[in-house]
Amino acid sequence: MANLGIPQNTIEILQKYGFRFQKKYGQNFLIDTRVLERIVEAAGITKEDMVLEIGPGIGTMTQYLAESAREVVAVEIDNNLIPILGETLAAYDNVTVLNEDILKVDIAKLVEERNGGKPIKVVANLPYYITTPIVMGLLESKVPLESITIMVQKEVADRMQEGPGSKDYGALSLAVQYYSKPEIVANVPANCFMPRPNVGSAVIRLTRYQEPLVAVKDEKYMFNLIRASFNQRRKTLANGLSHAPELGVSREDVVAVLQQVGLSETIRGEALTLDQFAELSDLLGKEE
Ligand code: SAM
């Protein structure tokens, strides 16, 4: 089968099937062989690996993945792409296409059945409208996972990687960094896609830690605290947190704990590290 990373081949197959792009599914297909090679290289795929691809489109990246991996499972929501994938992936006996919504797939079950419960690699040029639920769903669930190598909106990649003090630092940064080590491996301009998205893109690799980066007594409470801190971005922590009923703390409680850990009572959430959030969470949260 012709390499779909070459624009002319993509155009031909789209015309043959009279395919119409659906905006609601975030369809921007890759048409750049160097970017495709870079993604597969960054994911470090070997013949031992099972790869889950989210949104194969017409199978452009799937072809590359099938060449390098032992097995590829590709989950595509758009019915109109299924016959096209039947043709573009016909040469590979190690690819399974599931016509489903990734947010409804029981990934843990898939990994158990097809990889004996051993960690898989996720690789995708993600539909940008659901980047956060996909990434958070994968990280928070107990799905055995080695790494996630994904194309996302450039701004979202920055948010995942930033530390305290940056305007891009927030709840997503902290959640991603609690579970994994994020590294941006490529910046990708809009002309590498068909049709061109109106945002810049980047490939980011999230390598999952065996154990989360910091120890915290109540993970859920810490993430509630983090969300409350950034919901009220312009407020000081003392004011913001006391207005979040799910935390059950007063302004005085917050001020006392901030003093205890040597932080100013006028500090804002954007200045705190993950370690500091964990410490505050342990002190403010109720004992189990
Ligand atoms: N991987 C292809 C490529 O790189 O050319 C296509 C990437 S395109 C950005 C995103 C793909 O995800 C589209 O094929 C779209 O139909 C699919 N998609 C969108 N929402 C989905 C969902 N909820 N579950 C599975 N696939 C989805």
PDB file of C-alpha atoms and ligand atoms in Angstrom:
ATOM      1  CA  MET A   1       0.000   0.000   0.000  1.00  0.00           C
ATOM      2  CA  ALA A   2       1.199   3.494  -0.844  1.00  0.00           C
ATOM      3  CA  ASN A   3       2.630   5.600   2.019  1.00  0.00           C
ATOM      4  CA  LEU A   4      -0.170   7.965   3.053  1.00  0.00           C
ATOM      5  CA  GLY A   5       2.359  10.380   4.561  1.00  0.00           C
ATOM      6  CA  ILE A   6       2.881  11.510   0.974  1.00  0.00           C
ATOM      7  CA  PRO A   7       0.147  14.103   0.333  1.00  0.00           C
ATOM      8  CA  GLN A   8      -0.746  12.853  -3.168  1.00  0.00           C
ATOM      9  CA  ASN A   9      -1.531   9.372  -1.819  1.00  0.00           C
ATOM     10  CA  THR A  10      -3.804  10.796   0.865  1.00  0.00           C
ATOM     11  CA  ILE A  11      -5.626  12.918  -1.696  1.00  0.00           C
ATOM     12  CA  GLU A  12      -6.144   9.902  -3.972  1.00  0.00           C
ATOM     13  CA  ILE A  13      -7.644   7.679  -1.288  1.00  0.00           C
ATOM     14  CA  LEU A  14      -9.907  10.478   0.023  1.00  0.00           C
ATOM     15  CA  GLN A  15     -11.176  11.100  -3.519  1.00  0.00           C
ATOM     16  CA  LYS A  16     -11.672   7.413  -4.254  1.00  0.00           C
ATOM     17  CA  TYR A  17     -14.034   7.089  -1.267  1.00  0.00           C
ATOM     18  CA  GLY A  18     -15.553  10.583  -1.581  1.00  0.00           C
ATOM     19  CA  PHE A  19     -14.519  11.190   2.049  1.00  0.00           C
ATOM     20  CA  ARG A  20     -15.762  14.368   3.721  1.00  0.00           C
ATOM     21  CA  PHE A  21     -13.884  15.698   6.770  1.00  0.00           C
ATOM     22  CA  GLN A  22     -15.998  15.996   9.897  1.00  0.00           C
ATOM     23  CA  LYS A  23     -15.037  18.971  12.005  1.00  0.00           C
ATOM     24  CA  LYS A  24     -16.827  17.605  15.065  1.00  0.00           C
ATOM     25  CA  TYR A  25     -14.347  14.698  15.162  1.00  0.00           C
ATOM     26  CA  GLY A  26     -11.236  16.909  15.015  1.00  0.00           C
ATOM     27  CA  GLN A  27     -10.058  15.376  11.742  1.00  0.00           C
ATOM     28  CA  ASN A  28      -6.673  16.733  10.629  1.00  0.00           C
ATOM     29  CA  PHE A  29      -4.705  14.013   8.902  1.00  0.00           C
ATOM     30  CA  LEU A  30      -0.913  13.967   8.902  1.00  0.00           C
ATOM     31  CA  ILE A  31       0.763  14.397   5.530  1.00  0.00           C
ATOM     32  CA  ASP A  32       4.435  14.600   6.436  1.00  0.00           C
ATOM     33  CA  THR A  33       6.667  11.526   6.491  1.00  0.00           C
ATOM     34  CA  ARG A  34       9.339  13.162   8.699  1.00  0.00           C
ATOM     35  CA  VAL A  35       6.806  13.952  11.403  1.00  0.00           C
ATOM     36  CA  LEU A  36       5.445  10.407  11.240  1.00  0.00           C
ATOM     37  CA  GLU A  37       8.945   8.961  11.560  1.00  0.00           C
ATOM     38  CA  ARG A  38       9.674  11.266  14.508  1.00  0.00           C
ATOM     39  CA  ILE A  39       6.547  10.188  16.398  1.00  0.00           C
ATOM     40  CA  VAL A  40       7.251   6.484  15.987  1.00  0.00           C
ATOM     41  CA  GLU A  41      10.898   7.014  16.947  1.00  0.00           C
ATOM     42  CA  ALA A  42       9.974   9.062  20.042  1.00  0.00           C
ATOM     43  CA  ALA A  43       7.537   6.354  21.136  1.00  0.00           C
ATOM     44  CA  GLY A  44      10.423   3.847  21.053  1.00  0.00           C
ATOM     45  CA  ILE A  45       8.286   1.045  19.669  1.00  0.00           C
ATOM     46  CA  THR A  46       9.730  -2.462  19.356  1.00  0.00           C
ATOM     47  CA  LYS A  47       8.457  -5.801  18.076  1.00  0.00           C
ATOM     48  CA  GLU A  48       7.553  -6.699  21.681  1.00  0.00           C
ATOM     49  CA  ASP A  49       5.041  -3.875  21.988  1.00  0.00           C
ATOM     50  CA  MET A  50       1.304  -3.646  21.827  1.00  0.00           C
ATOM     51  CA  VAL A  51       0.312  -0.167  20.710  1.00  0.00           C
ATOM     52  CA  LEU A  52      -3.058   1.478  21.164  1.00  0.00           C
ATOM     53  CA  GLU A  53      -3.701   4.126  18.530  1.00  0.00           C
ATOM     54  CA  ILE A  54      -6.509   6.580  19.168  1.00  0.00           C
ATOM     55  CA  GLY A  55      -8.149   7.869  15.967  1.00  0.00           C
ATOM     56  CA  PRO A  56      -6.274   6.234  13.060  1.00  0.00           C
ATOM     57  CA  GLY A  57      -8.068   8.377  10.441  1.00  0.00           C
ATOM     58  CA  ILE A  58      -7.187   6.813   7.078  1.00  0.00           C
ATOM     59  CA  GLY A  59      -4.406   4.750   8.670  1.00  0.00           C
ATOM     60  CA  THR A  60      -1.422   6.989   7.909  1.00  0.00           C
ATOM     61  CA  MET A  61       0.350   6.543  11.252  1.00  0.00           C
ATOM     62  CA  THR A  62      -1.121   3.058  11.714  1.00  0.00           C
ATOM     63  CA  GLN A  63       0.991   1.851   8.791  1.00  0.00           C
ATOM     64  CA  TYR A  64       4.157   3.080  10.515  1.00  0.00           C
ATOM     65  CA  LEU A  65       3.088   1.596  13.845  1.00  0.00           C
ATOM     66  CA  ALA A  66       2.265  -1.776  12.249  1.00  0.00           C
ATOM     67  CA  GLU A  67       5.786  -1.935  10.800  1.00  0.00           C
ATOM     68  CA  SER A  68       7.430  -1.403  14.207  1.00  0.00           C
ATOM     69  CA  ALA A  69       5.094  -3.008  16.773  1.00  0.00           C
ATOM     70  CA  ARG A  70       4.034  -6.562  17.510  1.00  0.00           C
ATOM     71  CA  GLU A  71       0.381  -5.606  17.549  1.00  0.00           C
ATOM     72  CA  VAL A  72      -1.658  -2.443  16.980  1.00  0.00           C
ATOM     73  CA  VAL A  73      -5.215  -1.816  18.125  1.00  0.00           C
ATOM     74  CA  ALA A  74      -6.646   1.306  16.501  1.00  0.00           C
ATOM     75  CA  VAL A  75      -9.904   2.833  17.791  1.00  0.00           C
ATOM     76  CA  GLU A  76     -11.782   5.038  15.308  1.00  0.00           C
ATOM     77  CA  ILE A  77     -15.185   6.625  15.908  1.00  0.00           C
ATOM     78  CA  ASP A  78     -16.060   7.642  12.330  1.00  0.00           C
ATOM     79  CA  ASN A  79     -17.928   4.859  10.460  1.00  0.00           C
ATOM     80  CA  ASN A  80     -16.978   6.414   7.117  1.00  0.00           C
ATOM     81  CA  LEU A  81     -13.309   5.696   7.741  1.00  0.00           C
ATOM     82  CA  ILE A  82     -13.741   1.971   8.369  1.00  0.00           C
ATOM     83  CA  PRO A  83     -13.886   0.845   4.694  1.00  0.00           C
ATOM     84  CA  ILE A  84     -10.893   3.093   3.916  1.00  0.00           C
ATOM     85  CA  LEU A  85      -8.894   1.532   6.776  1.00  0.00           C
ATOM     86  CA  GLY A  86      -9.858  -1.891   5.385  1.00  0.00           C
ATOM     87  CA  GLU A  87      -7.998  -0.973   2.210  1.00  0.00           C
ATOM     88  CA  THR A  88      -5.038   1.007   3.577  1.00  0.00           C
ATOM     89  CA  LEU A  89      -4.209  -1.572   6.271  1.00  0.00           C
ATOM     90  CA  ALA A  90      -4.961  -4.714   4.233  1.00  0.00           C
ATOM     91  CA  ALA A  91      -1.268  -5.655   4.067  1.00  0.00           C
ATOM     92  CA  TYR A  92      -0.925  -5.915   7.871  1.00  0.00           C
ATOM     93  CA  ASP A  93      -2.075  -8.916   9.885  1.00  0.00           C
ATOM     94  CA  ASN A  94      -1.075  -7.320  13.205  1.00  0.00           C
ATOM     95  CA  VAL A  95      -3.646  -4.484  13.180  1.00  0.00           C
ATOM     96  CA  THR A  96      -7.162  -4.563  14.632  1.00  0.00           C
ATOM     97  CA  VAL A  97      -9.501  -1.635  13.980  1.00  0.00           C
ATOM     98  CA  LEU A  98     -12.305  -1.073  16.479  1.00  0.00           C
ATOM     99  CA  ASN A  99     -15.099   1.226  15.333  1.00  0.00           C
ATOM    100  CA  GLU A 100     -15.782   2.813  18.716  1.00  0.00           C
ATOM    101  CA  ASP A 101     -15.587   5.971  20.798  1.00  0.00           C
ATOM    102  CA  ILE A 102     -12.302   5.801  22.739  1.00  0.00           C
ATOM    103  CA  LEU A 103     -13.972   7.364  25.784  1.00  0.00           C
ATOM    104  CA  LYS A 104     -16.257   4.313  25.992  1.00  0.00           C
ATOM    105  CA  VAL A 105     -13.658   1.592  25.452  1.00  0.00           C
ATOM    106  CA  ASP A 106     -12.656  -0.578  28.417  1.00  0.00           C
ATOM    107  CA  ILE A 107      -8.916  -0.195  27.817  1.00  0.00           C
ATOM    108  CA  ALA A 108      -7.886  -2.196  30.884  1.00  0.00           C
ATOM    109  CA  LYS A 109      -9.852  -5.182  29.527  1.00  0.00           C
ATOM    110  CA  LEU A 110      -8.260  -4.770  26.110  1.00  0.00           C
ATOM    111  CA  VAL A 111      -4.779  -4.787  27.652  1.00  0.00           C
ATOM    112  CA  GLU A 112      -5.619  -7.846  29.724  1.00  0.00           C
ATOM    113  CA  GLU A 113      -6.944  -9.790  26.740  1.00  0.00           C
ATOM    114  CA  ARG A 114      -4.351  -8.816  24.171  1.00  0.00           C
ATOM    115  CA  ASN A 115      -1.202  -8.107  26.146  1.00  0.00           C
ATOM    116  CA  GLY A 116      -1.620 -10.377  29.162  1.00  0.00           C
ATOM    117  CA  GLY A 117      -1.976  -7.265  31.362  1.00  0.00           C
ATOM    118  CA  LYS A 118       1.554  -6.045  30.492  1.00  0.00           C
ATOM    119  CA  PRO A 119       2.022  -2.282  29.937  1.00  0.00           C
ATOM    120  CA  ILE A 120       1.177  -0.955  26.479  1.00  0.00           C
ATOM    121  CA  LYS A 121       2.232   2.176  24.585  1.00  0.00           C
ATOM    122  CA  VAL A 122      -0.340   4.686  23.422  1.00  0.00           C
ATOM    123  CA  VAL A 123       0.439   6.651  20.273  1.00  0.00           C
ATOM    124  CA  ALA A 124      -1.919   9.123  18.634  1.00  0.00           C
ATOM    125  CA  ASN A 125      -2.489  12.247  16.658  1.00  0.00           C
ATOM    126  CA  LEU A 126      -5.313  13.142  19.012  1.00  0.00           C
ATOM    127  CA  PRO A 127      -8.643  14.727  18.185  1.00  0.00           C
ATOM    128  CA  TYR A 128      -7.978  18.029  19.989  1.00  0.00           C
ATOM    129  CA  TYR A 129     -11.531  18.508  21.269  1.00  0.00           C
ATOM    130  CA  ILE A 130     -11.096  15.632  23.746  1.00  0.00           C
ATOM    131  CA  THR A 131      -7.360  15.759  24.548  1.00  0.00           C
ATOM    132  CA  THR A 132      -7.813  16.365  28.287  1.00  0.00           C
ATOM    133  CA  PRO A 133     -10.425  13.646  28.988  1.00  0.00           C
ATOM    134  CA  ILE A 134      -8.393  11.114  26.990  1.00  0.00           C
ATOM    135  CA  VAL A 135      -5.084  11.906  28.689  1.00  0.00           C
ATOM    136  CA  MET A 136      -6.544  12.204  32.192  1.00  0.00           C
ATOM    137  CA  GLY A 137      -8.617   9.058  31.696  1.00  0.00           C
ATOM    138  CA  LEU A 138      -5.487   7.108  30.724  1.00  0.00           C
ATOM    139  CA  LEU A 139      -3.355   8.487  33.554  1.00  0.00           C
ATOM    140  CA  GLU A 140      -5.924   8.233  36.339  1.00  0.00           C
ATOM    141  CA  SER A 141      -7.156   4.774  35.448  1.00  0.00           C
ATOM    142  CA  LYS A 142      -5.113   1.822  36.476  1.00  0.00           C
ATOM    143  CA  VAL A 143      -4.514   0.801  32.842  1.00  0.00           C
ATOM    144  CA  PRO A 144      -1.024  -0.762  32.545  1.00  0.00           C
ATOM    145  CA  LEU A 145       0.781   1.830  30.490  1.00  0.00           C
ATOM    146  CA  GLU A 146       4.412   2.513  29.637  1.00  0.00           C
ATOM    147  CA  SER A 147       4.095   5.768  27.746  1.00  0.00           C
ATOM    148  CA  ILE A 148       1.734   8.032  25.820  1.00  0.00           C
ATOM    149  CA  THR A 149       3.192   9.731  22.741  1.00  0.00           C
ATOM    150  CA  ILE A 150       0.699  12.171  21.299  1.00  0.00           C
ATOM    151  CA  MET A 151       0.203  15.069  18.952  1.00  0.00           C
ATOM    152  CA  VAL A 152      -1.694  17.809  20.768  1.00  0.00           C
ATOM    153  CA  GLN A 153      -2.298  21.513  20.423  1.00  0.00           C
ATOM    154  CA  LYS A 154       1.013  23.315  21.100  1.00  0.00           C
ATOM    155  CA  GLU A 155      -0.507  25.320  23.930  1.00  0.00           C
ATOM    156  CA  VAL A 156      -1.743  22.145  25.638  1.00  0.00           C
ATOM    157  CA  ALA A 157       1.704  20.534  25.322  1.00  0.00           C
ATOM    158  CA  ASP A 158       3.176  23.614  27.011  1.00  0.00           C
ATOM    159  CA  ARG A 159       0.621  23.388  29.800  1.00  0.00           C
ATOM    160  CA  MET A 160       1.517  19.751  30.416  1.00  0.00           C
ATOM    161  CA  GLN A 161       5.211  20.556  30.719  1.00  0.00           C
ATOM    162  CA  GLU A 162       5.273  23.868  32.621  1.00  0.00           C
ATOM    163  CA  GLY A 163       6.311  24.429  36.233  1.00  0.00           C
ATOM    164  CA  PRO A 164       5.358  27.053  38.870  1.00  0.00           C
ATOM    165  CA  GLY A 165       5.431  30.702  37.860  1.00  0.00           C
ATOM    166  CA  SER A 166       4.477  30.202  34.216  1.00  0.00           C
ATOM    167  CA  LYS A 167       1.131  31.424  32.890  1.00  0.00           C
ATOM    168  CA  ASP A 168       0.604  27.962  31.361  1.00  0.00           C
ATOM    169  CA  TYR A 169       1.040  26.196  34.728  1.00  0.00           C
ATOM    170  CA  GLY A 170      -2.184  24.782  36.122  1.00  0.00           C
ATOM    171  CA  ALA A 171      -4.238  21.761  37.145  1.00  0.00           C
ATOM    172  CA  LEU A 172      -3.369  19.874  33.928  1.00  0.00           C
ATOM    173  CA  SER A 173       0.390  20.428  34.451  1.00  0.00           C
ATOM    174  CA  LEU A 174       0.196  19.085  37.988  1.00  0.00           C
ATOM    175  CA  ALA A 175      -1.947  16.067  37.110  1.00  0.00           C
ATOM    176  CA  VAL A 176       0.266  15.085  34.171  1.00  0.00           C
ATOM    177  CA  GLN A 177       3.467  15.600  36.197  1.00  0.00           C
ATOM    178  CA  TYR A 178       2.145  13.623  39.172  1.00  0.00           C
ATOM    179  CA  TYR A 179       1.733  10.515  37.009  1.00  0.00           C
ATOM    180  CA  SER A 180       4.354  10.932  34.277  1.00  0.00           C
ATOM    181  CA  LYS A 181       7.444  12.637  32.949  1.00  0.00           C
ATOM    182  CA  PRO A 182       6.425  14.950  30.051  1.00  0.00           C
ATOM    183  CA  GLU A 183       8.832  15.807  27.223  1.00  0.00           C
ATOM    184  CA  ILE A 184       7.979  17.775  24.097  1.00  0.00           C
ATOM    185  CA  VAL A 185       9.732  15.941  21.272  1.00  0.00           C
ATOM    186  CA  ALA A 186       8.658  17.999  18.232  1.00  0.00           C
ATOM    187  CA  ASN A 187       6.855  21.162  17.231  1.00  0.00           C
ATOM    188  CA  VAL A 188       4.682  20.606  14.189  1.00  0.00           C
ATOM    189  CA  PRO A 189       3.428  23.396  11.917  1.00  0.00           C
ATOM    190  CA  ALA A 190      -0.101  23.448  10.497  1.00  0.00           C
ATOM    191  CA  ASN A 191       1.037  22.657   6.944  1.00  0.00           C
ATOM    192  CA  CYS A 192       1.877  19.083   8.005  1.00  0.00           C
ATOM    193  CA  PHE A 193      -1.864  18.324   8.186  1.00  0.00           C
ATOM    194  CA  MET A 194      -4.798  18.063   5.823  1.00  0.00           C
ATOM    195  CA  PRO A 195      -6.876  20.141   6.370  1.00  0.00           C
ATOM    196  CA  ARG A 196      -4.629  22.593   8.218  1.00  0.00           C
ATOM    197  CA  PRO A 197      -5.660  23.199  11.836  1.00  0.00           C
ATOM    198  CA  ASN A 198      -5.761  26.840  12.889  1.00  0.00           C
ATOM    199  CA  VAL A 199      -3.473  26.180  15.859  1.00  0.00           C
ATOM    200  CA  GLY A 200       0.129  25.044  16.183  1.00  0.00           C
ATOM    201  CA  SER A 201       0.764  21.455  17.283  1.00  0.00           C
ATOM    202  CA  ALA A 202       3.406  19.569  19.226  1.00  0.00           C
ATOM    203  CA  VAL A 203       4.288  15.963  19.929  1.00  0.00           C
ATOM    204  CA  ILE A 204       4.682  15.217  23.626  1.00  0.00           C
ATOM    205  CA  ARG A 205       5.773  11.976  25.253  1.00  0.00           C
ATOM    206  CA  LEU A 206       4.476  11.167  28.734  1.00  0.00           C
ATOM    207  CA  THR A 207       6.489   8.397  30.369  1.00  0.00           C
ATOM    208  CA  ARG A 208       4.444   6.936  33.189  1.00  0.00           C
ATOM    209  CA  TYR A 209       6.071   6.605  36.613  1.00  0.00           C
ATOM    210  CA  GLN A 210       5.769   3.258  38.358  1.00  0.00           C
ATOM    211  CA  GLU A 211       4.664   5.184  41.437  1.00  0.00           C
ATOM    212  CA  PRO A 212       3.350   8.783  41.374  1.00  0.00           C
ATOM    213  CA  LEU A 213       6.033  11.453  41.757  1.00  0.00           C
ATOM    214  CA  VAL A 214       5.022  12.483  45.281  1.00  0.00           C
ATOM    215  CA  ALA A 215       3.453  10.610  48.179  1.00  0.00           C
ATOM    216  CA  VAL A 216       0.142  12.031  49.387  1.00  0.00           C
ATOM    217  CA  LYS A 217      -2.372  10.637  51.871  1.00  0.00           C
ATOM    218  CA  ASP A 218      -5.499  11.397  49.859  1.00  0.00           C
ATOM    219  CA  GLU A 219      -4.964  11.793  46.105  1.00  0.00           C
ATOM    220  CA  LYS A 220      -8.546  12.858  45.485  1.00  0.00           C
ATOM    221  CA  TYR A 221      -8.405  15.600  48.110  1.00  0.00           C
ATOM    222  CA  MET A 222      -5.118  16.897  46.671  1.00  0.00           C
ATOM    223  CA  PHE A 223      -6.617  17.173  43.181  1.00  0.00           C
ATOM    224  CA  ASN A 224      -9.704  18.928  44.559  1.00  0.00           C
ATOM    225  CA  LEU A 225      -7.344  21.350  46.263  1.00  0.00           C
ATOM    226  CA  ILE A 226      -5.346  21.882  43.069  1.00  0.00           C
ATOM    227  CA  ARG A 227      -8.481  22.480  41.011  1.00  0.00           C
ATOM    228  CA  ALA A 228      -9.831  24.937  43.573  1.00  0.00           C
ATOM    229  CA  SER A 229      -6.492  26.796  43.619  1.00  0.00           C
ATOM    230  CA  PHE A 230      -6.523  27.352  39.863  1.00  0.00           C
ATOM    231  CA  ASN A 231     -10.287  27.970  39.537  1.00  0.00           C
ATOM    232  CA  GLN A 232      -9.725  31.096  41.537  1.00  0.00           C
ATOM    233  CA  ARG A 233      -6.455  31.957  39.838  1.00  0.00           C
ATOM    234  CA  ARG A 234      -6.385  35.604  40.789  1.00  0.00           C
ATOM    235  CA  LYS A 235      -7.325  35.015  44.421  1.00  0.00           C
ATOM    236  CA  THR A 236      -4.833  34.176  47.127  1.00  0.00           C
ATOM    237  CA  LEU A 237      -4.957  30.564  48.275  1.00  0.00           C
ATOM    238  CA  ALA A 238      -6.350  31.618  51.641  1.00  0.00           C
ATOM    239  CA  ASN A 239      -9.348  33.257  49.951  1.00  0.00           C
ATOM    240  CA  GLY A 240      -9.787  30.779  47.089  1.00  0.00           C
ATOM    241  CA  LEU A 241      -9.676  27.576  49.117  1.00  0.00           C
ATOM    242  CA  SER A 242     -12.040  28.763  51.811  1.00  0.00           C
ATOM    243  CA  HIS A 243     -14.655  29.324  49.084  1.00  0.00           C
ATOM    244  CA  ALA A 244     -14.430  25.743  47.808  1.00  0.00           C
ATOM    245  CA  PRO A 245     -17.039  23.774  49.824  1.00  0.00           C
ATOM    246  CA  GLU A 246     -15.643  20.382  48.769  1.00  0.00           C
ATOM    247  CA  LEU A 247     -12.485  21.113  50.793  1.00  0.00           C
ATOM    248  CA  GLY A 248     -14.288  21.900  54.041  1.00  0.00           C
ATOM    249  CA  VAL A 249     -11.742  24.468  55.263  1.00  0.00           C
ATOM    250  CA  SER A 250     -11.985  28.017  56.591  1.00  0.00           C
ATOM    251  CA  ARG A 251      -9.726  30.933  55.711  1.00  0.00           C
ATOM    252  CA  GLU A 252      -8.133  30.609  59.163  1.00  0.00           C
ATOM    253  CA  ASP A 253      -7.377  26.909  58.573  1.00  0.00           C
ATOM    254  CA  VAL A 254      -5.583  27.740  55.315  1.00  0.00           C
ATOM    255  CA  VAL A 255      -3.614  30.621  56.821  1.00  0.00           C
ATOM    256  CA  ALA A 256      -2.524  28.439  59.754  1.00  0.00           C
ATOM    257  CA  VAL A 257      -1.321  25.654  57.473  1.00  0.00           C
ATOM    258  CA  LEU A 258       0.485  28.093  55.164  1.00  0.00           C
ATOM    259  CA  GLN A 259       2.305  29.489  58.192  1.00  0.00           C
ATOM    260  CA  GLN A 260       3.145  25.988  59.379  1.00  0.00           C
ATOM    261  CA  VAL A 261       4.906  25.184  56.078  1.00  0.00           C
ATOM    262  CA  GLY A 262       6.599  28.574  55.842  1.00  0.00           C
ATOM    263  CA  LEU A 263       4.542  30.069  53.004  1.00  0.00           C
ATOM    264  CA  SER A 264       3.154  33.582  52.838  1.00  0.00           C
ATOM    265  CA  GLU A 265      -0.573  33.959  53.484  1.00  0.00           C
ATOM    266  CA  THR A 266      -0.851  35.976  50.269  1.00  0.00           C
ATOM    267  CA  ILE A 267       0.600  33.235  48.070  1.00  0.00           C
ATOM    268  CA  ARG A 268      -1.284  32.087  44.953  1.00  0.00           C
ATOM    269  CA  GLY A 269      -1.650  28.530  43.661  1.00  0.00           C
ATOM    270  CA  GLU A 270       0.439  29.223  40.559  1.00  0.00           C
ATOM    271  CA  ALA A 271       3.544  29.612  42.780  1.00  0.00           C
ATOM    272  CA  LEU A 272       3.282  26.183  44.426  1.00  0.00           C
ATOM    273  CA  THR A 273       5.117  23.021  43.417  1.00  0.00           C
ATOM    274  CA  LEU A 274       3.534  19.565  43.367  1.00  0.00           C
ATOM    275  CA  ASP A 275       5.401  18.736  46.596  1.00  0.00           C
ATOM    276  CA  GLN A 276       3.906  21.784  48.280  1.00  0.00           C
ATOM    277  CA  PHE A 277       0.390  20.909  47.127  1.00  0.00           C
ATOM    278  CA  ALA A 278       0.874  17.400  48.534  1.00  0.00           C
ATOM    279  CA  GLU A 279       2.061  18.846  51.841  1.00  0.00           C
ATOM    280  CA  LEU A 280      -0.890  21.249  52.077  1.00  0.00           C
ATOM    281  CA  SER A 281      -3.272  18.446  51.161  1.00  0.00           C
ATOM    282  CA  ASP A 282      -1.942  16.205  53.934  1.00  0.00           C
ATOM    283  CA  LEU A 283      -2.293  19.010  56.471  1.00  0.00           C
ATOM    284  CA  LEU A 284      -5.695  20.344  55.392  1.00  0.00           C
ATOM    285  CA  GLY A 285      -7.426  17.073  54.516  1.00  0.00           C
ATOM    286  CA  LYS A 286      -9.221  15.050  57.104  1.00  0.00           C
ATOM    287  CA  GLU A 287      -7.439  12.018  58.460  1.00  0.00           C
ATOM    288  CA  GLU A 288      -8.738   8.799  56.862  1.00  0.00           C
TER     289      GLU A 288
HETATM  290  N1  SAM B   1      -4.191   9.402  12.998  1.00  0.00           N
HETATM  291  C1  SAM B   1      -4.669  10.100  11.828  1.00  0.00           C
HETATM  292  C2  SAM B   1      -3.562  10.935  11.270  1.00  0.00           C
HETATM  293  O1  SAM B   1      -2.618  11.200  12.008  1.00  0.00           O
HETATM  294  O2  SAM B   1      -3.638  11.314  10.102  1.00  0.00           O
HETATM  295  C3  SAM B   1      -5.903  10.952  12.138  1.00  0.00           C
HETATM  296  C4  SAM B   1      -5.764  11.961  13.271  1.00  0.00           C
HETATM  297  S1  SAM B   1      -7.099  13.064  13.461  1.00  0.00           S
HETATM  298  C5  SAM B   1      -6.332  14.401  14.276  1.00  0.00           C
HETATM  299  C6  SAM B   1      -8.079  12.419  14.801  1.00  0.00           C
HETATM  300  C7  SAM B   1      -8.823  11.126  14.518  1.00  0.00           C
HETATM  301  O3  SAM B   1      -9.550  10.729  15.703  1.00  0.00           O
HETATM  302  C8  SAM B   1      -9.867  11.214  13.416  1.00  0.00           C
HETATM  303  O4  SAM B   1      -9.741  10.106  12.571  1.00  0.00           O
HETATM  304  C9  SAM B   1     -11.210  11.186  14.152  1.00  0.00           C
HETATM  305  O5  SAM B   1     -12.273  10.651  13.391  1.00  0.00           O
HETATM  306  C10 SAM B   1     -10.854  10.308  15.348  1.00  0.00           C
HETATM  307  N2  SAM B   1     -11.724  10.510  16.540  1.00  0.00           N
HETATM  308  C11 SAM B   1     -12.340  11.652  16.937  1.00  0.00           C
HETATM  309  N3  SAM B   1     -13.012  11.444  18.084  1.00  0.00           N
HETATM  310  C12 SAM B   1     -12.814  10.148  18.437  1.00  0.00           C
HETATM  311  C13 SAM B   1     -13.264   9.336  19.527  1.00  0.00           C
HETATM  312  N4  SAM B   1     -14.055   9.834  20.487  1.00  0.00           N
HETATM  313  N5  SAM B   1     -12.878   8.038  19.556  1.00  0.00           N
HETATM  314  C14 SAM B   1     -12.073   7.516  18.575  1.00  0.00           C
HETATM  315  N6  SAM B   1     -11.635   8.249  17.522  1.00  0.00           N
HETATM  316  C15 SAM B   1     -11.986   9.543  17.453  1.00  0.00           C
END
